[in-house]
PDB file of C-alpha atoms in Angstrom:
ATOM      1  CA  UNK A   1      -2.765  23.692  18.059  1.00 69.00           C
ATOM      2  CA  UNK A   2      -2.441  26.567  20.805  1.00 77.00           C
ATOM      3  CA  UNK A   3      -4.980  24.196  23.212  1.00 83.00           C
ATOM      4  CA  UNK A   4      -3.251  21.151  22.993  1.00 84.00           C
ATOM      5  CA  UNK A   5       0.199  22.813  24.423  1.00 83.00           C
ATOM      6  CA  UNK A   6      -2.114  23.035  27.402  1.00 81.00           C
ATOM      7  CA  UNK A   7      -3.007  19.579  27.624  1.00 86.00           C
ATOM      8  CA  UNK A   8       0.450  17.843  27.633  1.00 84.00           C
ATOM      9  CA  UNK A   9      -0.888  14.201  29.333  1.00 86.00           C
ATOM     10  CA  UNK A  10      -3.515  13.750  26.418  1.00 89.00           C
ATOM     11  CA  UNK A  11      -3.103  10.023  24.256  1.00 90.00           C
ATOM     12  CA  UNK A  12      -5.643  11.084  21.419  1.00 91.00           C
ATOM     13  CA  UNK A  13      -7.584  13.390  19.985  1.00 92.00           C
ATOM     14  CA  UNK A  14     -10.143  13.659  17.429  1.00 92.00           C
ATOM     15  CA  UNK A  15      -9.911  16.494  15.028  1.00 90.00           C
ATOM     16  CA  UNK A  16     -12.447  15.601  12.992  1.00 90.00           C
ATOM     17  CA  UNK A  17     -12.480  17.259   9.329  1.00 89.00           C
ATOM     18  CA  UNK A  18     -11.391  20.002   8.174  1.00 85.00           C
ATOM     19  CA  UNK A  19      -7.959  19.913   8.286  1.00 87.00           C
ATOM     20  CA  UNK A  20      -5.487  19.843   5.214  1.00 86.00           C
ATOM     21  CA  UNK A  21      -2.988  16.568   5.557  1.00 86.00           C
ATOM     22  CA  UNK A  22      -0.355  19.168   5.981  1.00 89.00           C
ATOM     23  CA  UNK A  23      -1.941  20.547   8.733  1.00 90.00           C
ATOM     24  CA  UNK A  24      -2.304  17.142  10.219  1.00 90.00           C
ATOM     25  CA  UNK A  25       1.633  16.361   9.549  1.00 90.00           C
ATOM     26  CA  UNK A  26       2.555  19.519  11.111  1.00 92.00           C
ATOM     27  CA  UNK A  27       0.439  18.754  14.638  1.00 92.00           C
ATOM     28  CA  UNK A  28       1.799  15.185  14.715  1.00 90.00           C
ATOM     29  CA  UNK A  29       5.286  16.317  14.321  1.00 91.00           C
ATOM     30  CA  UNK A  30       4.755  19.111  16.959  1.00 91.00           C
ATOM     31  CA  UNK A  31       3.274  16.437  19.517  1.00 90.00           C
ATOM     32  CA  UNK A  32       4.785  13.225  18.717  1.00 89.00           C
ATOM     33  CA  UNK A  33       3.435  10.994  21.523  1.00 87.00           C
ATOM     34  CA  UNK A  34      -0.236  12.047  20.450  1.00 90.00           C
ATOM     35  CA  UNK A  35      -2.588  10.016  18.621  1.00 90.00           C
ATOM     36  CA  UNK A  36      -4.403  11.811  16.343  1.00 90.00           C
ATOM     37  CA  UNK A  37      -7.381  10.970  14.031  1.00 91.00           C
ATOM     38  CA  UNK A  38      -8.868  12.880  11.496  1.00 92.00           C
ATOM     39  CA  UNK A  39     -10.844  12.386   8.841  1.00 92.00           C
ATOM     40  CA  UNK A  40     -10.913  13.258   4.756  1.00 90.00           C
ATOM     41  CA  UNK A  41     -13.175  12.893   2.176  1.00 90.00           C
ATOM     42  CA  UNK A  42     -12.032  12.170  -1.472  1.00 91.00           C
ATOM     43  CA  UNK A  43     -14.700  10.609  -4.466  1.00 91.00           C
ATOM     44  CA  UNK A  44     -17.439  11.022  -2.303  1.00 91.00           C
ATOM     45  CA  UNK A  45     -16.352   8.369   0.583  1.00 93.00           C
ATOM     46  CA  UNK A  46     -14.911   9.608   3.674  1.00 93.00           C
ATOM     47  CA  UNK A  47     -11.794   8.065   5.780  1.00 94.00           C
ATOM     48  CA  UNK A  48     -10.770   8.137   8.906  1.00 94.00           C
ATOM     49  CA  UNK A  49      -6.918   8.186   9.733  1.00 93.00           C
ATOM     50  CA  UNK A  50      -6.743   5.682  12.195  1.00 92.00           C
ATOM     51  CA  UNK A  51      -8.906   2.458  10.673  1.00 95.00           C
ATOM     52  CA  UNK A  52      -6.625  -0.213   9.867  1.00 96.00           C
ATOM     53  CA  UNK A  53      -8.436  -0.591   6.467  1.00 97.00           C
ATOM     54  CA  UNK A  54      -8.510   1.999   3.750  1.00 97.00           C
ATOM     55  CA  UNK A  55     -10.883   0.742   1.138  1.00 97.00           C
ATOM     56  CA  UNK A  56      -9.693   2.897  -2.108  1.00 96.00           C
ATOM     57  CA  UNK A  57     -11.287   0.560  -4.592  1.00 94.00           C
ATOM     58  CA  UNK A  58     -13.905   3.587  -5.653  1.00 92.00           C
ATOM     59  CA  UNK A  59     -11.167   6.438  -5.871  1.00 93.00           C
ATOM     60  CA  UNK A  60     -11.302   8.577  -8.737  1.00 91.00           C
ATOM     61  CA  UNK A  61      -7.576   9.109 -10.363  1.00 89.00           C
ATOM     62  CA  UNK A  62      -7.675  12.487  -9.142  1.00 92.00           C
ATOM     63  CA  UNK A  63      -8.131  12.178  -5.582  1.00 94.00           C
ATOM     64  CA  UNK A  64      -4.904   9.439  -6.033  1.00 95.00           C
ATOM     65  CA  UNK A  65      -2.089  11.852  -4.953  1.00 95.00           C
ATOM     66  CA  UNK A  66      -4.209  12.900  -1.982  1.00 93.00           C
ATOM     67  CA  UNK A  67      -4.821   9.562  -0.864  1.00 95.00           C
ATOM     68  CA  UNK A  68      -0.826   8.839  -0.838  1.00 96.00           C
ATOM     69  CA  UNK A  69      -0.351  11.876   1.379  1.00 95.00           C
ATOM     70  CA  UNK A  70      -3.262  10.767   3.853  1.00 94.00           C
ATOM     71  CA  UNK A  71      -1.830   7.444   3.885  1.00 96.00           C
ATOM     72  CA  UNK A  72       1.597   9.073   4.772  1.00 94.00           C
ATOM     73  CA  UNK A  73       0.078  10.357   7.842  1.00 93.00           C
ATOM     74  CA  UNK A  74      -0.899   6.604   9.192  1.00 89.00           C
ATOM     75  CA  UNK A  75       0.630   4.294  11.547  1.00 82.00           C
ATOM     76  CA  UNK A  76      -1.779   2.264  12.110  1.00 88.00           C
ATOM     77  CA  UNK A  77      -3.025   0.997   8.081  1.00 95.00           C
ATOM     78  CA  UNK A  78      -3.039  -2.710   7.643  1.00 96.00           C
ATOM     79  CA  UNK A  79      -4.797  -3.211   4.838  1.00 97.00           C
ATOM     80  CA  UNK A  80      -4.899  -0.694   1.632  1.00 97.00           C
ATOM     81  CA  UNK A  81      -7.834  -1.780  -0.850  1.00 97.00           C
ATOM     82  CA  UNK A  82      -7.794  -0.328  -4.029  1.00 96.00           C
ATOM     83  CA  UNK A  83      -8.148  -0.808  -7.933  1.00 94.00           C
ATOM     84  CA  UNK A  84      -5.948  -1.638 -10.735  1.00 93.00           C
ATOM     85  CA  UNK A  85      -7.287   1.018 -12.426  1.00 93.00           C
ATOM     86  CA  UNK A  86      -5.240   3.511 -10.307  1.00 94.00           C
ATOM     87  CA  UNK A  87      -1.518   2.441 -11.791  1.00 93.00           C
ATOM     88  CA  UNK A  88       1.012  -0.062 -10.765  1.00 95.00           C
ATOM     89  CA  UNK A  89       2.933   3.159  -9.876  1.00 96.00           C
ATOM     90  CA  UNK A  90       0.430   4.660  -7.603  1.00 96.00           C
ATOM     91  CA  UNK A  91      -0.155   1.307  -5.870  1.00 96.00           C
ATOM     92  CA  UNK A  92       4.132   1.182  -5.426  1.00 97.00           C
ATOM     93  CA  UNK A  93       3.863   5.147  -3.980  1.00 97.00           C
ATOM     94  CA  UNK A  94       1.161   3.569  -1.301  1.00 97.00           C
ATOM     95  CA  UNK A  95       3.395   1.167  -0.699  1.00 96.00           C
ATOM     96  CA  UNK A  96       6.547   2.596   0.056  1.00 96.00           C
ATOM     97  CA  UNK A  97       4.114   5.402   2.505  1.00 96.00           C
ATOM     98  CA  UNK A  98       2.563   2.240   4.133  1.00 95.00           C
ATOM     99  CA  UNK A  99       5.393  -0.071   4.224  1.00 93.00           C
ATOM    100  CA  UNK A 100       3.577  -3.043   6.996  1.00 92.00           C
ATOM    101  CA  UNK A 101       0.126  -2.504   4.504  1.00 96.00           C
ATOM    102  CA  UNK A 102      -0.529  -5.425   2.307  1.00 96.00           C
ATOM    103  CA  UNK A 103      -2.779  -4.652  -0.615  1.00 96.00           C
ATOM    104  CA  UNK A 104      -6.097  -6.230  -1.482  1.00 96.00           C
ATOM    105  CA  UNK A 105      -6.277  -5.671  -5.075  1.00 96.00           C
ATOM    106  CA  UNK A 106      -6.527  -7.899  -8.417  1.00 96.00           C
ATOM    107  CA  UNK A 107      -3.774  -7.168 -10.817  1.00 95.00           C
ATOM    108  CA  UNK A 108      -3.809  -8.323 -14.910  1.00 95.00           C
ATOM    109  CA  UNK A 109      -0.043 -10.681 -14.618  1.00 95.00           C
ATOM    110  CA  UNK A 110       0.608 -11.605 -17.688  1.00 95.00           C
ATOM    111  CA  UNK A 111      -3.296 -12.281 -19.053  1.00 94.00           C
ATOM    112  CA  UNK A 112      -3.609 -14.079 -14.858  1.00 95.00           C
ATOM    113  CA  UNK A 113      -5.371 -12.292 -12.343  1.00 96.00           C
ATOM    114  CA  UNK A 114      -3.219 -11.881  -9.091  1.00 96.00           C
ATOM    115  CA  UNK A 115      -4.330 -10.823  -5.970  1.00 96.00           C
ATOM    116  CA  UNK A 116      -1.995  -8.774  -4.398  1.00 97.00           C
ATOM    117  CA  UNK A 117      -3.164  -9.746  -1.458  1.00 95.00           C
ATOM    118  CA  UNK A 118      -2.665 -13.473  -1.892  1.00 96.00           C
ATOM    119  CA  UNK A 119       0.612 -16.130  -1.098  1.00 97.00           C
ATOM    120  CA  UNK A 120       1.569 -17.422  -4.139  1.00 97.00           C
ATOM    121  CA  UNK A 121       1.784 -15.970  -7.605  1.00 97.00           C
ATOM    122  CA  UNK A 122       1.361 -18.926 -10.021  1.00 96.00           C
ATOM    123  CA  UNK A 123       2.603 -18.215 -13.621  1.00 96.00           C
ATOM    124  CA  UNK A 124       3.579 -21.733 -14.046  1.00 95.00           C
ATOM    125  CA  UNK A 125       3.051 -22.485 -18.092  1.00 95.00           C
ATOM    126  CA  UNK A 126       2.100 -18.985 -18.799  1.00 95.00           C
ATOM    127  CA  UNK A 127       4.806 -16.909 -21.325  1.00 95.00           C
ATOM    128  CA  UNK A 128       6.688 -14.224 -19.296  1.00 95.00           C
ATOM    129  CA  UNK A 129       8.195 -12.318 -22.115  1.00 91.00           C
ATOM    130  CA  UNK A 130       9.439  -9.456 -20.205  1.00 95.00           C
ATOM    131  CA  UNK A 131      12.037 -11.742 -18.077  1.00 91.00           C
ATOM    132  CA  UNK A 132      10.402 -11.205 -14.920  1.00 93.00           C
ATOM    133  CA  UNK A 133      10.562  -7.539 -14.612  1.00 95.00           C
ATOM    134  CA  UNK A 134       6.659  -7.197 -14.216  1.00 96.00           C
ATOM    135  CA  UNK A 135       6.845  -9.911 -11.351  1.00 96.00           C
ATOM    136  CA  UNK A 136       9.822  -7.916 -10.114  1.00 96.00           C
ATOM    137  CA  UNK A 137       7.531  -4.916  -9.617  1.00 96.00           C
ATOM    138  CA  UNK A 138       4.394  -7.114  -8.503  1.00 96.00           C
ATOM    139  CA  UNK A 139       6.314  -9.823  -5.556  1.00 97.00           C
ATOM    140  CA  UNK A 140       7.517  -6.406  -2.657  1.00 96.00           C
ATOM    141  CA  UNK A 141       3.558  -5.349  -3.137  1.00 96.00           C
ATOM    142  CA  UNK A 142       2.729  -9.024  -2.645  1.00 97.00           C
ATOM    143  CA  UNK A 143       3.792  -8.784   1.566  1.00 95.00           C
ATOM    144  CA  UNK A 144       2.068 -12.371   2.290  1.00 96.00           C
ATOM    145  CA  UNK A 145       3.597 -14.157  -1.057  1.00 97.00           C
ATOM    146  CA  UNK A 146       5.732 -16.925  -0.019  1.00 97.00           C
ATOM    147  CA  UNK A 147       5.563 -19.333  -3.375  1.00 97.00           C
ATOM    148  CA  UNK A 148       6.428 -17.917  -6.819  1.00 97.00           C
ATOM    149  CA  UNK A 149       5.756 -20.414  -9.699  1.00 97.00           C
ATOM    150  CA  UNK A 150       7.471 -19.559 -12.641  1.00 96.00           C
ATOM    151  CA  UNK A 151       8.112 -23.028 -14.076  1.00 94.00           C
ATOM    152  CA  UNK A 152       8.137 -23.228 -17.596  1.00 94.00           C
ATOM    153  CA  UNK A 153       7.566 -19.502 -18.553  1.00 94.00           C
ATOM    154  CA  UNK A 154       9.878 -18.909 -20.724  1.00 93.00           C
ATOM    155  CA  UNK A 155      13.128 -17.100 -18.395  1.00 93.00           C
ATOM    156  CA  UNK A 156      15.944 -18.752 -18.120  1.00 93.00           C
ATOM    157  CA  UNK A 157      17.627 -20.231 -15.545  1.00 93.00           C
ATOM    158  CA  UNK A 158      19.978 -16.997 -14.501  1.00 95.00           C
ATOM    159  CA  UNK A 159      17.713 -14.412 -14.237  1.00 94.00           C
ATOM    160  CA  UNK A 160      15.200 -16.581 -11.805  1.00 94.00           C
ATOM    161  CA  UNK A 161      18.565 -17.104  -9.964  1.00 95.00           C
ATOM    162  CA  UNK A 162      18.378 -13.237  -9.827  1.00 95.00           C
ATOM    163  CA  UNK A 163      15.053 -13.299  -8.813  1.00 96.00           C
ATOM    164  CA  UNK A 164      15.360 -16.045  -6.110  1.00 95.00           C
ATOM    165  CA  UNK A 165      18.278 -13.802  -4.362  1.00 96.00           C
ATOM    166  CA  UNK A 166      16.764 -10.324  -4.524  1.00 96.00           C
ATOM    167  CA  UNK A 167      13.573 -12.121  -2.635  1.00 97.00           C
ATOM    168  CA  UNK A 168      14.842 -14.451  -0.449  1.00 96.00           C
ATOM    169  CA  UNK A 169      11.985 -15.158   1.906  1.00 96.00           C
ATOM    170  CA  UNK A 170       9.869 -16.351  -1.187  1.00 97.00           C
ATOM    171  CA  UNK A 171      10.381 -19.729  -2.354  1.00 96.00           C
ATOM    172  CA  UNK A 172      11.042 -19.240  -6.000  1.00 95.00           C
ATOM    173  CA  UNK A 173      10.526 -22.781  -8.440  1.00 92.00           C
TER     174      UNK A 173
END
C-alpha cells in the first residue's frame, strides 16, 4: 500500500494472492484510478479479478458468500457461470454486486429448464400456479430476455398486465 503512494502515474497492478477481498476493497478505494487484479482461490479453482468470466459452476455452498464479495470487487465481469444448486437467492446477491453480468446457468421453471442466460422464457401451456412470482424473481437475472411466453398458464389477465409494466423492455404474450 505504502509503495504504490510512490508510484502515482501507475494504470495496473498485479497483486497476485494473498490478499483478503477487504484488503483489496480498501486499496481500490484508496487509489481509485488504479486497476487492480488479484487473484482468490475458493473449491479448489482459482480466479482472477479482472477476467470477464467467472465460471462458479463447481463452487461449494461454502465458498458462496466469498464469491459475492470477490465479485463486489469487479468492474469488469460479463459473464457469471454458476449452478442452480447454489440458491435463487445467492444467484440474486451476484446479481445485484454485478449488475451489467448476465448469468449462464440452467434454472428448474416450473418442471422447464431455463437458461438464464437465454432470450426468451417459454412457459407457454405449462401451469404457473404461483401467479408469476417465480418468473418475477427469474426475468431481472434473465439480462438478454426479450420474449416472455406465458400464454395459457394459468394467470390471469391482470397480473400479466402487472408483469408486462414492471418489465417493460420484454415483450410479454
Amino acid at each position: 500500500k505504502e509503495l504504490l503512494t510512490y508510484l502515482p502515474n501507475l494504470e495496473e497492478v498485479d497483486l497476485g494472492s494473498g490478499l483478503s477481498v477487504d484488503e483489496i476493497r480498501e486499496l481500490q478505494e484508496l487509489f481509485p484510478g488504479l486497476r487492480i487484479n488479484s487473484r482468490i482461490t475458493l473449491s479448489g479453482t482459482e480466479y482472477v479479478l479482472t477476467d470477464p468470466i467467472q465460471d462458479f459452476s463447481e463452487l461449494n455452498k461454502s465458498d458462496i458468500n466469498a464469491a459475492i464479495d470477490f465479485l463486489s470487487l469487479s468492474n469488469n465481469t460479463e459473464t457469471i457461470k454458476v449452478s442452480e444448486e447454489i440458491g435463487l437467492e445467492n444467484i440474486e446477491k451476484m446479481a445485484e454486486v454485478c449488475p451489467a453480468a448476465v448469468f449462464d446457468c440452467e434454472i428448474d421453471a416450473y418442471g422447464k429448464t431455463v437458461n438464464l442466460n437465454s432470450e426468451e422464457l417459454n412457459l407457454r401451456h405449462i401451469p404457473v400456479d404461483d401467479d408469476g412470482a417465480f418468473v418475477r424473481r427469474l426475468l431481472p437475472l434473465m439480462r438478454n430476455c426479450v420474449l416472455l411466453d406465458m400464454d395459457s398458464c394459468g394467470v390471469d389477465s391482470e397480473t400479466m398486465a402487472g408483469i408486462r409494466d414492471d418489465f417493460p423492455e420484454i415483450k410479454v404474450v
